[in-house]
Short mmCIF file of C-alpha atoms in Angstrom, two decimals:
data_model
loop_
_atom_site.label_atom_id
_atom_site.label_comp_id
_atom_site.label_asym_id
_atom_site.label_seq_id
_atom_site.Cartn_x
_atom_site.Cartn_y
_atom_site.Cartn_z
CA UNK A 1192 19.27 -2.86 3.53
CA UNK A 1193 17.44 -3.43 6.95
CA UNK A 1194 16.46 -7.53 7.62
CA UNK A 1195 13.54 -8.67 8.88
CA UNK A 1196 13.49 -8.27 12.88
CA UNK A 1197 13.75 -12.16 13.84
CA UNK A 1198 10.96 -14.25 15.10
CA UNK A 1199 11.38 -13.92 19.16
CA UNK A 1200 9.76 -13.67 22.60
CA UNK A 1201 7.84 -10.21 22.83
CA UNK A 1202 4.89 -8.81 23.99
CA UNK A 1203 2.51 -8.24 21.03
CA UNK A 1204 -1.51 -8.45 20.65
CA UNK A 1205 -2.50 -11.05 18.50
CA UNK A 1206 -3.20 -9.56 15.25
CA UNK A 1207 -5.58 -11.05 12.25
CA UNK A 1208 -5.15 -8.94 8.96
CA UNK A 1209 -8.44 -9.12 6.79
CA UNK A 1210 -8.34 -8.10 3.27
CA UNK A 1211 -8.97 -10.21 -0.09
CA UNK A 1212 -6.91 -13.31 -1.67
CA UNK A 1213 -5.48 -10.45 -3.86
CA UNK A 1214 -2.42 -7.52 -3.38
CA UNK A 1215 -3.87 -4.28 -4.03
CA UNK A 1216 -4.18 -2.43 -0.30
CA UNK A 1217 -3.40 -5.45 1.72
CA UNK A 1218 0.00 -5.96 0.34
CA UNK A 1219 1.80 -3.19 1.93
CA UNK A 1220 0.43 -4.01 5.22
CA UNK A 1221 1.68 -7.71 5.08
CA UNK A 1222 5.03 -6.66 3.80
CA UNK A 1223 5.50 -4.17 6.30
CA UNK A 1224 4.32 -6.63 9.26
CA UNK A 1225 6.60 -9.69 7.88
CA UNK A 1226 9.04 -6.74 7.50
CA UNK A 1227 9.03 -5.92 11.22
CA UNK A 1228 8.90 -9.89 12.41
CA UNK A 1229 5.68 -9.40 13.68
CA UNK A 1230 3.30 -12.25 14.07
CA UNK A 1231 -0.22 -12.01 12.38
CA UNK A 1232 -2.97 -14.48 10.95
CA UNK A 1233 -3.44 -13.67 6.77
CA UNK A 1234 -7.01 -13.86 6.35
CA UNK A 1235 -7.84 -13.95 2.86
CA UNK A 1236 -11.88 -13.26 2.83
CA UNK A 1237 -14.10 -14.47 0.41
CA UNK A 1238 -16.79 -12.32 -1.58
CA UNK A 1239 -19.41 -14.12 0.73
CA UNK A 1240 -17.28 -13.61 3.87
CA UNK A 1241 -16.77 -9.94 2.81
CA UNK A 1242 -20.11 -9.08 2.06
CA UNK A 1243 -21.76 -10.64 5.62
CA UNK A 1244 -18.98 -9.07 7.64
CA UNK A 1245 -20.01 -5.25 5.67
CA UNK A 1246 -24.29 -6.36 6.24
CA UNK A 1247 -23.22 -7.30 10.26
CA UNK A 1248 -21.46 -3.66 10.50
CA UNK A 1249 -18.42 -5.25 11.85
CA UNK A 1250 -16.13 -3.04 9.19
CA UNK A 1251 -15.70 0.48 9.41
CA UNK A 1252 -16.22 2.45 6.65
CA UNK A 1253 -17.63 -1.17 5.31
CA UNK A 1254 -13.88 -1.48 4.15
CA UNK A 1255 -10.94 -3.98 3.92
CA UNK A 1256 -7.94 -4.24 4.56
CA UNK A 1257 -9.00 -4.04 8.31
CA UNK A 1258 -6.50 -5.31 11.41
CA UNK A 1259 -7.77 -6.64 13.83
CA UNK A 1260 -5.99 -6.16 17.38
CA UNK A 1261 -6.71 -8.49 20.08
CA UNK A 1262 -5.36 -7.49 23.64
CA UNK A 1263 -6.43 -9.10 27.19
CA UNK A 1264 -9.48 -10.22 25.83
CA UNK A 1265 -10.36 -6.92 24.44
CA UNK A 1266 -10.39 -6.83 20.60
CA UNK A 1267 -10.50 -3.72 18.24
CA UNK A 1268 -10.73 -3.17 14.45
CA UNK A 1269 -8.37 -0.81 12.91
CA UNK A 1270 -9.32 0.18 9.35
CA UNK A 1271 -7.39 2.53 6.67
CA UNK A 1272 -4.28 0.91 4.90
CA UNK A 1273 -2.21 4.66 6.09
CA UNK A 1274 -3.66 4.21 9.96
CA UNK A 1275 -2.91 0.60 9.85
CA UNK A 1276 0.49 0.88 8.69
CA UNK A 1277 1.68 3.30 11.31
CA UNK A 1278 0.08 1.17 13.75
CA UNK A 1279 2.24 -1.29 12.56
CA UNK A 1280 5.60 0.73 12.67
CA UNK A 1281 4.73 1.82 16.20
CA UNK A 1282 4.22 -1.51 17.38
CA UNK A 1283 7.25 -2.61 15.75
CA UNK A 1284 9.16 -0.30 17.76
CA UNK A 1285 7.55 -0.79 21.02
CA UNK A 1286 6.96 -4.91 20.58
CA UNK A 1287 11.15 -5.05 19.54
CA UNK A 1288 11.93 -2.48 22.60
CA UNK A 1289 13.54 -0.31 19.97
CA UNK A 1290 15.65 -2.92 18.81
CA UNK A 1291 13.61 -3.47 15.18
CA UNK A 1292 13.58 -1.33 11.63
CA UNK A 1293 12.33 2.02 12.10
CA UNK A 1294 9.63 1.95 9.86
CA UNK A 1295 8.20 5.13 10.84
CA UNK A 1296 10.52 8.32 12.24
CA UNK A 1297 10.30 9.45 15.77
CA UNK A 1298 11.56 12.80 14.83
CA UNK A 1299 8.01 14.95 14.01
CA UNK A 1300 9.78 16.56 10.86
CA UNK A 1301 10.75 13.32 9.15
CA UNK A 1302 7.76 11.87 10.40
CA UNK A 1303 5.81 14.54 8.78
CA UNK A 1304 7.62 13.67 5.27
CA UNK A 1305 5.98 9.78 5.08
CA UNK A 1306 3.05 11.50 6.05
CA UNK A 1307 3.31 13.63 3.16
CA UNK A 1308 4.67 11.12 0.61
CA UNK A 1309 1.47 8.61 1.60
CA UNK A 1310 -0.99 10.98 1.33
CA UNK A 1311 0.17 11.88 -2.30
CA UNK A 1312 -0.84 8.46 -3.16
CA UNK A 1313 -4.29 9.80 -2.63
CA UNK A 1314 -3.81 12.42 -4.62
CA UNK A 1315 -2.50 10.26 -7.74
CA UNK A 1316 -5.08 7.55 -7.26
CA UNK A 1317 -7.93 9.77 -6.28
CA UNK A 1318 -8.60 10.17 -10.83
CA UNK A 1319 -8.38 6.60 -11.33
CA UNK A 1320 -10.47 5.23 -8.14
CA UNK A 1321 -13.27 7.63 -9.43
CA UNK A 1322 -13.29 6.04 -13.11
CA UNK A 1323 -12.90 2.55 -12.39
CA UNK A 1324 -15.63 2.41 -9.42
CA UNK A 1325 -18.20 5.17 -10.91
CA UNK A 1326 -20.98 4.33 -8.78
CA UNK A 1327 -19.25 4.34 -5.48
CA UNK A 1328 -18.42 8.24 -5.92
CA UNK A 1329 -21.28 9.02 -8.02
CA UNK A 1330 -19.67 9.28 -11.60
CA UNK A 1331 -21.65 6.67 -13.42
CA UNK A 1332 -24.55 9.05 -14.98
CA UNK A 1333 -21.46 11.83 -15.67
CA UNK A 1334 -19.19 9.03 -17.47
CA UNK A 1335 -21.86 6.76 -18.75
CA UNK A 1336 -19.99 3.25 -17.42
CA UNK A 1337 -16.62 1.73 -17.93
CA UNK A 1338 -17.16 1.21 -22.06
CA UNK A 1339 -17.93 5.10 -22.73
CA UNK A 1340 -16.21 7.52 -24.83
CA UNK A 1341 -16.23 9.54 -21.35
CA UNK A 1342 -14.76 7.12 -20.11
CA UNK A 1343 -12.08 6.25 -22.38
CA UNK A 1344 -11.07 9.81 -22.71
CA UNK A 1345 -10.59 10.23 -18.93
CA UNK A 1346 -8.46 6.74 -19.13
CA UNK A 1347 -6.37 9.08 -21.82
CA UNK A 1348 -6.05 11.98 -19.65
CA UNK A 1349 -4.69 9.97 -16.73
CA UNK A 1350 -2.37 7.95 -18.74
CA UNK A 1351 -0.83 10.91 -20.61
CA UNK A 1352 -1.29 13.65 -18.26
CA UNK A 1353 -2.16 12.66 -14.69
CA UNK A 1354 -0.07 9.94 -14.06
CA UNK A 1355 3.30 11.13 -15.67
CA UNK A 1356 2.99 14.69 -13.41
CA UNK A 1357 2.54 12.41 -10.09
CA UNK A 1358 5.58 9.90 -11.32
CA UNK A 1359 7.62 13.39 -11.85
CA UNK A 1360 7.01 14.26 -8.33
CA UNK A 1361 8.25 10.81 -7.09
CA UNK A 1362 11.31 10.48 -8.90
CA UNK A 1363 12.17 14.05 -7.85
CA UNK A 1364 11.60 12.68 -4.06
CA UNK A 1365 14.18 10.06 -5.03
CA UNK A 1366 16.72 12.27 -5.54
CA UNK A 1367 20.00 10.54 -4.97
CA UNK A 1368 18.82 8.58 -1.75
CA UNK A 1369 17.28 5.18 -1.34
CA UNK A 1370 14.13 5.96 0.05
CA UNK A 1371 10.95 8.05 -0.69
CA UNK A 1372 11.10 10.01 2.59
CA UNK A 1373 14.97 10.38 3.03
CA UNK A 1374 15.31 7.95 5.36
CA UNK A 1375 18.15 5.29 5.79
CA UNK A 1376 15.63 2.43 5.72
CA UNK A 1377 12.59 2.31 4.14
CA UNK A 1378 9.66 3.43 6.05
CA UNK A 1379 5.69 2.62 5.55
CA UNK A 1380 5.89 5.13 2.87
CA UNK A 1381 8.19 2.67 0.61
CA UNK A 1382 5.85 -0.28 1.70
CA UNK A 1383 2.60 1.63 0.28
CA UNK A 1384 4.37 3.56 -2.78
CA UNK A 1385 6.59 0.51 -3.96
CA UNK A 1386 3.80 -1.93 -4.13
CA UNK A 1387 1.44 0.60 -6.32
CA UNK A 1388 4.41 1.54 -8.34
CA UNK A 1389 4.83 -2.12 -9.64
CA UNK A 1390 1.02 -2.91 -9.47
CA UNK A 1391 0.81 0.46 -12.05
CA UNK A 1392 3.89 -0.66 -14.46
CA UNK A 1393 1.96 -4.39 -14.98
CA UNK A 1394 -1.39 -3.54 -15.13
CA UNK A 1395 -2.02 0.26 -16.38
CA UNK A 1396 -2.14 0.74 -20.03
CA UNK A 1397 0.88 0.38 -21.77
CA UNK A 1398 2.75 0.89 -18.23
CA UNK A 1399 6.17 -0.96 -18.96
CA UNK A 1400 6.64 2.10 -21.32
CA UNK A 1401 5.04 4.77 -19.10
CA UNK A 1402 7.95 3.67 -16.26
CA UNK A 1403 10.80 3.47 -18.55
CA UNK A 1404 10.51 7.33 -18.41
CA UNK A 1405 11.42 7.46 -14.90
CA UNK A 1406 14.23 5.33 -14.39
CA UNK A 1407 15.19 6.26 -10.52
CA UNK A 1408 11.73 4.95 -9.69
CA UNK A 1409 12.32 1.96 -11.28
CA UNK A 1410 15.52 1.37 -9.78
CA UNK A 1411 13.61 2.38 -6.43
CA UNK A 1412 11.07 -0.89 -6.95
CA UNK A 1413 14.03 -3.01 -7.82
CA UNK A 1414 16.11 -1.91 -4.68
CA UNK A 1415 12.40 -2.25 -2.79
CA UNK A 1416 11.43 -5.90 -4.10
CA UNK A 1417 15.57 -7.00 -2.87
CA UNK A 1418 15.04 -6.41 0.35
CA UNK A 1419 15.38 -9.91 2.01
CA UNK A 1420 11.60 -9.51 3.73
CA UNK A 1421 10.39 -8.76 0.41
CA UNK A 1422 11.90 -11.42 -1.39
CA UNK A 1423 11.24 -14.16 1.58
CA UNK A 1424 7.45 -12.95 1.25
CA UNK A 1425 7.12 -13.57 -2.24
CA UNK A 1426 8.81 -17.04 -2.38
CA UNK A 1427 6.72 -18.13 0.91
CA UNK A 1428 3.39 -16.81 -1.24
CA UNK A 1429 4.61 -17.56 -5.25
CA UNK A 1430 1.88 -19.73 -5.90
#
């Protein structure tokens, strides 16, 4: 299991991660940066906060998690939890000259894998993003809101159906290796998929018994939430 690059001397932009005082799609960028020993403020906006920054236009897409990268004076917003996280692994590399955990491959082919494995978290989420915020994609006359019979019948198809086809898919990944991707340390892909995984098993419907059927991926979270960057996270932020 890869440690946590240690705190040292190194060129690096200052970097201020913006997302909610929740995990959802911040937590796998934090992870990932405290992963690779890079420094970065935590901002945890407020509703208020949120909602000025979106009316200013200082968020594209009028999104969070956003990153924002501060260099000579010059500072840009990155936005998209995928873009930001192999931002992240890149700077990893080039802020540790090499020396740090290889979150992302440098070999095209294996690089293309993550790709392939984070963009299937699209695909798996893409049912249940649609249900639970109707109005944003224009589902709320179609369902008839969150209490519908539409509603609850989609929430059955996705428990029974959707969900268990996607899980298939991941534990087949799994294989006999550690990682998502194949590779010897865990790449972005394990620091987006691992957090959903466990976010899914607490807080989907009955989803303790929906993960018992795929027992490599729950050995995969437990091997994920060991690793010593993971654990040091969590104790530093228990509260």
């Amino acid at each position: 299991m890869a440690d946590p690059v240690p705190k040292r001397a190194r060129i690096q932009p200052k970097l201020r991660l913006l997302y909610f005082d929740v995990t959802a799609k911040g937590e796998p960028i934090r992870l990932a940066l405290f992963h690779a020993g890079l420094d970065f403020d935590d901002v945890r906006l407020s509703s208020a906060e949120f909602k000025k920054m979106k009316e200013d236009g200082k968020l594209g897409f009028g999104q969070v998690p956003a990153l924002e990268v501060s260099t000579n004076g010059k500072i840009e917003l990155l936005v998209q939890t995928n873009a930001i996280l192999r931002y992240v692994a890149r700077l990893s590399m080039a802020a540790g000259a090499g020396t740090g955990p290889q979150l992302y491959p440098e070999d095209p082919l294996q690089a293309a894998k993550v790709d392939a494995v984070m963009d299937q978290l699209s695909d798996m989420t893409c049912g249940p993003m649609c249900v639970r915020y109707q109005d944003r994609f224009g589902f709320d006359e179609v369902l008839g809101g969150p209490d519908s019979e539409a509603t609850k019948k989609v929430h059955e198809a996705l428990r029974h159906k959707v969900l268990p086809r996607h899980l298939s898919f991941f534990q087949e990944l799994l294989g006999s290796g550690n990682w998502l991707a194949g590779t010897e340390q865990p790449s972005i892909a394990d620091f987006l998929m691992a957090p959903q995984f466990s976010w899914e098993r607490e807080n989907v419907y009955k989803g303790q018994d929906l993960y018992k059927q795929f027992p490599k991926i729950e050995d995969y979270m437990d091997r994920f939430h060991a690793l010593p960057s993971v654990m040091a996270w969590k104790a530093k932020h228990s509260d």
